[in-house]
């Protein structure tokens, strides 16, 4: 059996180990045959190495290795004459672990372009493209950074069920499934659970997948997406807005520091925004929109083309606060000085909505009234409403669309670029 333990990652090969014997593992990216000499470019997760083959007995078999095949190479580290590499490996033994069968569906070196649709169909191979890999390294760092900031603010991480017995927020956009003879749904948000948990755990956060059963045809919607949700007792809207700002700023700082090479790969530049982010109100935004050739009445939702106008003027991150109560879900509290307005906000980047949240109702009767006003039946929420009679605490929170935040950080125009296996109306595989 092949010993598959390597001695080094490729980025650990440097001049300090010249003349040492090493064993690396990876896949063949390129193979150049110049007669009595073969140059192999081998990649692993950390980078690329140049391998020289000049042993006559190895030349013939090595020439037959197909690009992208998995190999293990034993050899001696030596100084390289190439401009691209400081050191190279003079091969003593090359073992093909598995063969890549050609033709391959995409070229993961990125030299031959493929459409996103084709690439998503063969995502595992697409991820060998350094540019694509960089996006998911950035994604990983972003998650670490967000967890770190939330823990600093005393939020604890929770996991709530994704198979649920009734709609979490009302509305029709739920996937349903059969659950041992009963009807169940896939959670569209952790909203009700996270609110309930504040009465004991005080500050909670969850990072998980949620499901929306709408046939979206946009570059910013998926049917399964990751939301970062927080909920905190004795916090008001401004408190949770500040947590959101700090998360966004810290993510940008951390990525700028930790993902220098990845940012270079994707040619993205990070500019650290200063705090606080601009706070606009719904009414201000409406005035800005109506000063163009669009006429929107107070109480109307802001459509895409209207938000693009706002995004043109307010280019970075900003909040839109004080939305009309009727546009917000039943659980959102109204403003104390004006019940027409809700104590709520959206976080925007340009035209793109990144998050929404606000202060919540914590009084059962008010919640019941709001449910009825929104055409929902309080009986469908009786388990949830019960909790509010056990000493519920005042609380606020938000949900950030994590995939959308990554679109902004990585400067990609399609959400599918930053999601490993996106689910949309057309795509259920792989
Ligand atoms: P909302 O429905 O606005 O709020 O969702 C919160 C954020 O999640 C992201 N998002 C999506 N991302 C990709 N594809 C989708 N289909 C999709 N739908 C939503 C957006 C959005 O801003 N319970 C509330 C949050 C709260 O009040 O705490 C909620 O779910 O970035």
JSON list of N, CA and C in Angstrom, two decimals, residues 66-99:
[
{"chain": "A", "resi": 66, "resn": "UNK", "atom": "N", "xyz": [-1.49, 12.23, -16.77]},
{"chain": "A", "resi": 66, "resn": "UNK", "atom": "CA", "xyz": [-2.41, 13.26, -17.30]},
{"chain": "A", "resi": 66, "resn": "UNK", "atom": "C", "xyz": [-2.51, 14.42, -16.30]},
{"chain": "A", "resi": 67, "resn": "UNK", "atom": "N", "xyz": [-2.77, 15.62, -16.85]},
{"chain": "A", "resi": 67, "resn": "UNK", "atom": "CA", "xyz": [-2.90, 16.80, -15.99]},
{"chain": "A", "resi": 67, "resn": "UNK", "atom": "C", "xyz": [-4.06, 16.60, -15.01]},
{"chain": "A", "resi": 68, "resn": "UNK", "atom": "N", "xyz": [-3.86, 17.08, -13.79]},
{"chain": "A", "resi": 68, "resn": "UNK", "atom": "CA", "xyz": [-4.81, 17.00, -12.66]},
{"chain": "A", "resi": 68, "resn": "UNK", "atom": "C", "xyz": [-4.78, 15.64, -11.94]},
{"chain": "A", "resi": 69, "resn": "UNK", "atom": "N", "xyz": [-4.00, 14.69, -12.43]},
{"chain": "A", "resi": 69, "resn": "UNK", "atom": "CA", "xyz": [-3.88, 13.42, -11.71]},
{"chain": "A", "resi": 69, "resn": "UNK", "atom": "C", "xyz": [-3.22, 13.65, -10.36]},
{"chain": "A", "resi": 70, "resn": "UNK", "atom": "N", "xyz": [-3.62, 12.83, -9.39]},
{"chain": "A", "resi": 70, "resn": "UNK", "atom": "CA", "xyz": [-3.04, 12.96, -8.04]},
{"chain": "A", "resi": 70, "resn": "UNK", "atom": "C", "xyz": [-1.73, 12.19, -7.98]},
{"chain": "A", "resi": 71, "resn": "UNK", "atom": "N", "xyz": [-0.70, 12.86, -7.45]},
{"chain": "A", "resi": 71, "resn": "UNK", "atom": "CA", "xyz": [0.63, 12.22, -7.41]},
{"chain": "A", "resi": 71, "resn": "UNK", "atom": "C", "xyz": [1.28, 12.44, -6.05]},
{"chain": "A", "resi": 72, "resn": "UNK", "atom": "N", "xyz": [2.22, 11.53, -5.75]},
{"chain": "A", "resi": 72, "resn": "UNK", "atom": "CA", "xyz": [3.13, 11.77, -4.61]},
{"chain": "A", "resi": 72, "resn": "UNK", "atom": "C", "xyz": [4.54, 11.75, -5.18]},
{"chain": "A", "resi": 73, "resn": "UNK", "atom": "N", "xyz": [5.33, 12.68, -4.72]},
{"chain": "A", "resi": 73, "resn": "UNK", "atom": "CA", "xyz": [6.67, 12.82, -5.28]},
{"chain": "A", "resi": 73, "resn": "UNK", "atom": "C", "xyz": [7.70, 12.81, -4.16]},
{"chain": "A", "resi": 74, "resn": "UNK", "atom": "N", "xyz": [8.69, 11.94, -4.34]},
{"chain": "A", "resi": 74, "resn": "UNK", "atom": "CA", "xyz": [9.82, 11.95, -3.41]},
{"chain": "A", "resi": 74, "resn": "UNK", "atom": "C", "xyz": [11.00, 12.51, -4.19]},
{"chain": "A", "resi": 75, "resn": "UNK", "atom": "N", "xyz": [11.74, 13.40, -3.57]},
{"chain": "A", "resi": 75, "resn": "UNK", "atom": "CA", "xyz": [12.88, 13.96, -4.30]},
{"chain": "A", "resi": 75, "resn": "UNK", "atom": "C", "xyz": [13.71, 14.87, -3.43]},
{"chain": "A", "resi": 76, "resn": "UNK", "atom": "N", "xyz": [14.69, 15.44, -4.09]},
{"chain": "A", "resi": 76, "resn": "UNK", "atom": "CA", "xyz": [15.66, 16.26, -3.39]},
{"chain": "A", "resi": 76, "resn": "UNK", "atom": "C", "xyz": [15.44, 17.73, -3.70]},
{"chain": "A", "resi": 77, "resn": "UNK", "atom": "N", "xyz": [15.45, 18.56, -2.66]},
{"chain": "A", "resi": 77, "resn": "UNK", "atom": "CA", "xyz": [15.22, 19.99, -2.88]},
{"chain": "A", "resi": 77, "resn": "UNK", "atom": "C", "xyz": [16.51, 20.63, -3.38]},
{"chain": "A", "resi": 78, "resn": "UNK", "atom": "N", "xyz": [16.39, 21.38, -4.47]},
{"chain": "A", "resi": 78, "resn": "UNK", "atom": "CA", "xyz": [17.57, 22.08, -4.98]},
{"chain": "A", "resi": 78, "resn": "UNK", "atom": "C", "xyz": [17.21, 23.50, -5.42]},
{"chain": "A", "resi": 79, "resn": "UNK", "atom": "N", "xyz": [18.22, 24.32, -5.54]},
{"chain": "A", "resi": 79, "resn": "UNK", "atom": "CA", "xyz": [17.97, 25.70, -5.97]},
{"chain": "A", "resi": 79, "resn": "UNK", "atom": "C", "xyz": [17.46, 25.66, -7.41]},
{"chain": "A", "resi": 80, "resn": "UNK", "atom": "N", "xyz": [16.52, 26.55, -7.72]},
{"chain": "A", "resi": 80, "resn": "UNK", "atom": "CA", "xyz": [15.94, 26.53, -9.06]},
{"chain": "A", "resi": 80, "resn": "UNK", "atom": "C", "xyz": [16.51, 27.65, -9.92]},
{"chain": "A", "resi": 81, "resn": "UNK", "atom": "N", "xyz": [16.65, 27.36, -11.20]},
{"chain": "A", "resi": 81, "resn": "UNK", "atom": "CA", "xyz": [17.10, 28.42, -12.13]},
{"chain": "A", "resi": 81, "resn": "UNK", "atom": "C", "xyz": [15.90, 29.21, -12.66]},
{"chain": "A", "resi": 82, "resn": "UNK", "atom": "N", "xyz": [14.72, 28.68, -12.40]},
{"chain": "A", "resi": 82, "resn": "UNK", "atom": "CA", "xyz": [13.51, 29.33, -12.93]},
{"chain": "A", "resi": 82, "resn": "UNK", "atom": "C", "xyz": [13.23, 30.63, -12.17]},
{"chain": "A", "resi": 83, "resn": "UNK", "atom": "N", "xyz": [12.62, 31.59, -12.87]},
{"chain": "A", "resi": 83, "resn": "UNK", "atom": "CA", "xyz": [12.29, 32.87, -12.23]},
{"chain": "A", "resi": 83, "resn": "UNK", "atom": "C", "xyz": [11.10, 32.69, -11.28]},
{"chain": "A", "resi": 84, "resn": "UNK", "atom": "N", "xyz": [10.25, 31.72, -11.60]},
{"chain": "A", "resi": 84, "resn": "UNK", "atom": "CA", "xyz": [9.01, 31.58, -10.84]},
{"chain": "A", "resi": 84, "resn": "UNK", "atom": "C", "xyz": [9.20, 30.83, -9.52]},
{"chain": "A", "resi": 85, "resn": "UNK", "atom": "N", "xyz": [10.29, 30.07, -9.38]},
{"chain": "A", "resi": 85, "resn": "UNK", "atom": "CA", "xyz": [10.47, 29.27, -8.17]},
{"chain": "A", "resi": 85, "resn": "UNK", "atom": "C", "xyz": [11.86, 29.51, -7.58]},
{"chain": "A", "resi": 86, "resn": "UNK", "atom": "N", "xyz": [11.92, 29.60, -6.26]},
{"chain": "A", "resi": 86, "resn": "UNK", "atom": "CA", "xyz": [13.24, 29.70, -5.61]},
{"chain": "A", "resi": 86, "resn": "UNK", "atom": "C", "xyz": [13.91, 28.34, -5.56]},
{"chain": "A", "resi": 87, "resn": "UNK", "atom": "N", "xyz": [13.09, 27.33, -5.24]},
{"chain": "A", "resi": 87, "resn": "UNK", "atom": "CA", "xyz": [13.63, 25.96, -5.16]},
{"chain": "A", "resi": 87, "resn": "UNK", "atom": "C", "xyz": [12.75, 25.04, -6.00]},
{"chain": "A", "resi": 88, "resn": "UNK", "atom": "N", "xyz": [13.30, 23.88, -6.31]},
{"chain": "A", "resi": 88, "resn": "UNK", "atom": "CA", "xyz": [12.52, 22.87, -7.06]},
{"chain": "A", "resi": 88, "resn": "UNK", "atom": "C", "xyz": [12.88, 21.50, -6.50]},
{"chain": "A", "resi": 89, "resn": "UNK", "atom": "N", "xyz": [12.15, 20.49, -6.94]},
{"chain": "A", "resi": 89, "resn": "UNK", "atom": "CA", "xyz": [12.44, 19.13, -6.45]},
{"chain": "A", "resi": 89, "resn": "UNK", "atom": "C", "xyz": [12.98, 18.31, -7.62]},
{"chain": "A", "resi": 90, "resn": "UNK", "atom": "N", "xyz": [14.13, 17.69, -7.40]},
{"chain": "A", "resi": 90, "resn": "UNK", "atom": "CA", "xyz": [14.66, 16.76, -8.39]},
{"chain": "A", "resi": 90, "resn": "UNK", "atom": "C", "xyz": [14.06, 15.40, -8.03]},
{"chain": "A", "resi": 91, "resn": "UNK", "atom": "N", "xyz": [13.17, 14.91, -8.90]},
{"chain": "A", "resi": 91, "resn": "UNK", "atom": "CA", "xyz": [12.37, 13.73, -8.55]},
{"chain": "A", "resi": 91, "resn": "UNK", "atom": "C", "xyz": [13.21, 12.46, -8.49]},
{"chain": "A", "resi": 92, "resn": "UNK", "atom": "N", "xyz": [12.97, 11.68, -7.45]},
{"chain": "A", "resi": 92, "resn": "UNK", "atom": "CA", "xyz": [13.59, 10.35, -7.35]},
{"chain": "A", "resi": 92, "resn": "UNK", "atom": "C", "xyz": [12.55, 9.26, -7.53]},
{"chain": "A", "resi": 93, "resn": "UNK", "atom": "N", "xyz": [11.30, 9.62, -7.15]},
{"chain": "A", "resi": 93, "resn": "UNK", "atom": "CA", "xyz": [10.22, 8.64, -7.30]},
{"chain": "A", "resi": 93, "resn": "UNK", "atom": "C", "xyz": [8.90, 9.40, -7.49]},
{"chain": "A", "resi": 94, "resn": "UNK", "atom": "N", "xyz": [8.15, 9.01, -8.49]},
{"chain": "A", "resi": 94, "resn": "UNK", "atom": "CA", "xyz": [6.83, 9.64, -8.70]},
{"chain": "A", "resi": 94, "resn": "UNK", "atom": "C", "xyz": [5.79, 8.55, -8.72]},
{"chain": "A", "resi": 95, "resn": "UNK", "atom": "N", "xyz": [4.80, 8.71, -7.89]},
{"chain": "A", "resi": 95, "resn": "UNK", "atom": "CA", "xyz": [3.75, 7.69, -7.86]},
{"chain": "A", "resi": 95, "resn": "UNK", "atom": "C", "xyz": [2.40, 8.34, -8.21]},
{"chain": "A", "resi": 96, "resn": "UNK", "atom": "N", "xyz": [1.73, 7.77, -9.19]},
{"chain": "A", "resi": 96, "resn": "UNK", "atom": "CA", "xyz": [0.40, 8.27, -9.52]},
{"chain": "A", "resi": 96, "resn": "UNK", "atom": "C", "xyz": [-0.58, 7.61, -8.56]},
{"chain": "A", "resi": 97, "resn": "UNK", "atom": "N", "xyz": [-1.29, 8.42, -7.80]},
{"chain": "A", "resi": 97, "resn": "UNK", "atom": "CA", "xyz": [-2.24, 7.87, -6.81]},
{"chain": "A", "resi": 97, "resn": "UNK", "atom": "C", "xyz": [-3.57, 7.59, -7.48]},
{"chain": "A", "resi": 98, "resn": "UNK", "atom": "N", "xyz": [-4.11, 8.59, -8.19]},
{"chain": "A", "resi": 98, "resn": "UNK", "atom": "CA", "xyz": [-5.31, 8.36, -9.01]},
{"chain": "A", "resi": 98, "resn": "UNK", "atom": "C", "xyz": [-5.15, 9.16, -10.30]},
{"chain": "A", "resi": 99, "resn": "UNK", "atom": "N", "xyz": [-5.72, 8.62, -11.35]},
{"chain": "A", "resi": 99, "resn": "UNK", "atom": "CA", "xyz": [-5.62, 9.24, -12.66]},
{"chain": "A", "resi": 99, "resn": "UNK", "atom": "C", "xyz": [-6.75, 10.21, -12.91]}
]
